[in-house]
Amino acid sequence: MLLPVTPTLGVALAVLLAFAATVAAGASLGRAREIVVAGLRAAVQLALVSLLIGWVVRSPGPLPGFLALMFAVAVWTAGRRITTNRTWWWAALPIGAGVVPVVGALLLTGLVPVRGIALIPVAGILIGGALTATVLGGRRALDELGTRWGEVEAGMALGLLDRDARLEIARPAASDALLPGLDQTRTVGLVTLPGAFVGMLLGGASPVEAGAVQLFVLVALMAVQAVAVALVLELVARGRLHRG
């Protein structure tokens, strides 16, 4: 076992969490409390989800409901990160449009069987990637429009449609949301060994099998994130997602 579940692990986690919060507070980053809350939530949620997944894996009936719950939480989290008004629910579109076709294709081709032990991790990775890309793309696009609104108005004064004027300003900023995924893919094996690769090795797979699965995950993530960023940018440009 890579990390044995012992009291020592609990102490190490508590120290790391306190250290992260202390650094954030000392640097006046304004996120110290959020770091502590996020760490505690993660501990509680993972404990509950670990028990729930054990049940879902053994019983195929709850699987669709569990996947729907994952998607709903991702939409809520992404939407509320982008805006606090009632337009947050539009985050469902970029996340769903990126994840659903990819997962569907994997099931139809038989690359991923309709079993919880295989489908839940794959869907979780893809939904998580779409969530991150949607949040980063949406926030960066809206931030850019907020600081450069004069340029948007200038574009409209020159005859551009509202959508096109917003796109000209927001597109370069929103595209930065793809950088984390691109950098992870470019440096895989050289800088980092991602979770899927390490997990398969620990599970007894050969290095070649682990590498093939990790490559698939990275390429699928890039596809999902590209769709998510493109659609969240379009929603912002059309005024569907806004901050009022």
PDB file of N, CA, C and O in Angstrom, residues 45 48-49 52-53 55-56 62-77 127 131:
ATOM      1  N   GLN A  45     -16.221  14.054   2.607  1.00  0.00           N
ATOM      2  CA  GLN A  45     -16.823  13.586   1.359  1.00  0.00           C
ATOM      3  C   GLN A  45     -16.174  12.300   0.867  1.00  0.00           C
ATOM      4  O   GLN A  45     -16.860  11.383   0.399  1.00  0.00           O
ATOM      5  N   LEU A  48     -17.405   9.334   2.895  1.00  0.00           N
ATOM      6  CA  LEU A  48     -18.756   8.917   2.511  1.00  0.00           C
ATOM      7  C   LEU A  48     -18.784   8.293   1.118  1.00  0.00           C
ATOM      8  O   LEU A  48     -19.431   7.271   0.894  1.00  0.00           O
ATOM      9  N   VAL A  49     -18.062   8.932   0.183  1.00  0.00           N
ATOM     10  CA  VAL A  49     -18.059   8.438  -1.189  1.00  0.00           C
ATOM     11  C   VAL A  49     -17.392   7.074  -1.280  1.00  0.00           C
ATOM     12  O   VAL A  49     -17.805   6.217  -2.072  1.00  0.00           O
ATOM     13  N   LEU A  52     -20.008   4.734  -0.411  1.00  0.00           N
ATOM     14  CA  LEU A  52     -21.053   4.712  -1.433  1.00  0.00           C
ATOM     15  C   LEU A  52     -20.593   3.993  -2.689  1.00  0.00           C
ATOM     16  O   LEU A  52     -21.340   3.207  -3.280  1.00  0.00           O
ATOM     17  N   ILE A  53     -19.347   4.252  -3.087  1.00  0.00           N
ATOM     18  CA  ILE A  53     -18.831   3.609  -4.295  1.00  0.00           C
ATOM     19  C   ILE A  53     -18.762   2.095  -4.110  1.00  0.00           C
ATOM     20  O   ILE A  53     -19.037   1.322  -5.037  1.00  0.00           O
ATOM     21  N   TRP A  55     -20.801   0.318  -2.546  1.00  0.00           N
ATOM     22  CA  TRP A  55     -22.164  -0.172  -2.790  1.00  0.00           C
ATOM     23  C   TRP A  55     -22.515  -0.120  -4.272  1.00  0.00           C
ATOM     24  O   TRP A  55     -23.059  -1.060  -4.834  1.00  0.00           O
ATOM     25  N   VAL A  56     -22.177   0.997  -4.937  1.00  0.00           N
ATOM     26  CA  VAL A  56     -22.512   1.173  -6.353  1.00  0.00           C
ATOM     27  C   VAL A  56     -21.788   0.147  -7.212  1.00  0.00           C
ATOM     28  O   VAL A  56     -22.349  -0.379  -8.180  1.00  0.00           O
ATOM     29  N   PRO A  62     -27.811   1.545  -8.819  1.00  0.00           N
ATOM     30  CA  PRO A  62     -27.581   2.945  -8.409  1.00  0.00           C
ATOM     31  C   PRO A  62     -26.589   3.703  -9.291  1.00  0.00           C
ATOM     32  O   PRO A  62     -26.400   4.908  -9.091  1.00  0.00           O
ATOM     33  N   LEU A  63     -25.950   3.018 -10.253  1.00  0.00           N
ATOM     34  CA  LEU A  63     -24.886   3.652 -11.034  1.00  0.00           C
ATOM     35  C   LEU A  63     -25.343   4.917 -11.761  1.00  0.00           C
ATOM     36  O   LEU A  63     -24.685   5.958 -11.650  1.00  0.00           O
ATOM     37  N   PRO A  64     -26.461   4.913 -12.519  1.00  0.00           N
ATOM     38  CA  PRO A  64     -26.886   6.147 -13.199  1.00  0.00           C
ATOM     39  C   PRO A  64     -27.141   7.298 -12.225  1.00  0.00           C
ATOM     40  O   PRO A  64     -26.797   8.449 -12.506  1.00  0.00           O
ATOM     41  N   GLY A  65     -27.741   6.980 -11.075  1.00  0.00           N
ATOM     42  CA  GLY A  65     -27.997   8.023 -10.091  1.00  0.00           C
ATOM     43  C   GLY A  65     -26.723   8.620  -9.544  1.00  0.00           C
ATOM     44  O   GLY A  65     -26.632   9.838  -9.325  1.00  0.00           O
ATOM     45  N   PHE A  66     -25.720   7.776  -9.320  1.00  0.00           N
ATOM     46  CA  PHE A  66     -24.454   8.273  -8.807  1.00  0.00           C
ATOM     47  C   PHE A  66     -23.757   9.165  -9.838  1.00  0.00           C
ATOM     48  O   PHE A  66     -23.198  10.215  -9.498  1.00  0.00           O
ATOM     49  N   LEU A  67     -23.787   8.761 -11.107  1.00  0.00           N
ATOM     50  CA  LEU A  67     -23.193   9.580 -12.164  1.00  0.00           C
ATOM     51  C   LEU A  67     -23.933  10.916 -12.290  1.00  0.00           C
ATOM     52  O   LEU A  67     -23.307  11.972 -12.492  1.00  0.00           O
ATOM     53  N   ALA A  68     -25.264  10.879 -12.177  1.00  0.00           N
ATOM     54  CA  ALA A  68     -26.045  12.116 -12.239  1.00  0.00           C
ATOM     55  C   ALA A  68     -25.692  13.037 -11.071  1.00  0.00           C
ATOM     56  O   ALA A  68     -25.630  14.264 -11.228  1.00  0.00           O
ATOM     57  N   LEU A  69     -25.464  12.461  -9.898  1.00  0.00           N
ATOM     58  CA  LEU A  69     -25.068  13.262  -8.735  1.00  0.00           C
ATOM     59  C   LEU A  69     -23.720  13.924  -8.970  1.00  0.00           C
ATOM     60  O   LEU A  69     -23.539  15.112  -8.656  1.00  0.00           O
ATOM     61  N   MET A  70     -22.773  13.185  -9.537  1.00  0.00           N
ATOM     62  CA  MET A  70     -21.460  13.759  -9.850  1.00  0.00           C
ATOM     63  C   MET A  70     -21.606  14.941 -10.797  1.00  0.00           C
ATOM     64  O   MET A  70     -20.986  16.002 -10.605  1.00  0.00           O
ATOM     65  N   PHE A  71     -22.434  14.763 -11.820  1.00  0.00           N
ATOM     66  CA  PHE A  71     -22.631  15.830 -12.799  1.00  0.00           C
ATOM     67  C   PHE A  71     -23.299  17.052 -12.158  1.00  0.00           C
ATOM     68  O   PHE A  71     -22.888  18.195 -12.392  1.00  0.00           O
ATOM     69  N   ALA A  72     -24.324  16.826 -11.331  1.00  0.00           N
ATOM     70  CA  ALA A  72     -25.044  17.930 -10.702  1.00  0.00           C
ATOM     71  C   ALA A  72     -24.136  18.744  -9.780  1.00  0.00           C
ATOM     72  O   ALA A  72     -24.176  19.981  -9.781  1.00  0.00           O
ATOM     73  N   VAL A  73     -23.316  18.057  -9.014  1.00  0.00           N
ATOM     74  CA  VAL A  73     -22.390  18.765  -8.119  1.00  0.00           C
ATOM     75  C   VAL A  73     -21.379  19.573  -8.929  1.00  0.00           C
ATOM     76  O   VAL A  73     -21.030  20.711  -8.566  1.00  0.00           O
ATOM     77  N   ALA A  74     -20.903  19.005 -10.041  1.00  0.00           N
ATOM     78  CA  ALA A  74     -19.949  19.724 -10.888  1.00  0.00           C
ATOM     79  C   ALA A  74     -20.587  20.983 -11.475  1.00  0.00           C
ATOM     80  O   ALA A  74     -19.960  22.052 -11.521  1.00  0.00           O
ATOM     81  N   VAL A  75     -21.831  20.879 -11.932  1.00  0.00           N
ATOM     82  CA  VAL A  75     -22.524  22.040 -12.501  1.00  0.00           C
ATOM     83  C   VAL A  75     -22.715  23.121 -11.437  1.00  0.00           C
ATOM     84  O   VAL A  75     -22.456  24.300 -11.688  1.00  0.00           O
ATOM     85  N   TRP A  76     -23.154  22.717 -10.265  1.00  0.00           N
ATOM     86  CA  TRP A  76     -23.356  23.682  -9.180  1.00  0.00           C
ATOM     87  C   TRP A  76     -22.039  24.376  -8.813  1.00  0.00           C
ATOM     88  O   TRP A  76     -21.977  25.603  -8.693  1.00  0.00           O
ATOM     89  N   THR A  77     -20.987  23.588  -8.661  1.00  0.00           N
ATOM     90  CA  THR A  77     -19.696  24.146  -8.273  1.00  0.00           C
ATOM     91  C   THR A  77     -19.165  25.108  -9.328  1.00  0.00           C
ATOM     92  O   THR A  77     -18.736  26.221  -9.011  1.00  0.00           O
ATOM     93  N   ILE A 127     -15.434  14.560 -15.849  1.00  0.00           N
ATOM     94  CA  ILE A 127     -16.292  15.610 -15.290  1.00  0.00           C
ATOM     95  C   ILE A 127     -15.443  16.621 -14.520  1.00  0.00           C
ATOM     96  O   ILE A 127     -15.663  17.834 -14.613  1.00  0.00           O
ATOM     97  N   LEU A 131     -15.178  20.532 -15.377  1.00  0.00           N
ATOM     98  CA  LEU A 131     -15.477  21.514 -14.336  1.00  0.00           C
ATOM     99  C   LEU A 131     -14.367  22.564 -14.259  1.00  0.00           C
ATOM    100  O   LEU A 131     -14.633  23.772 -14.273  1.00  0.00           O
TER     101      LEU A 131
END
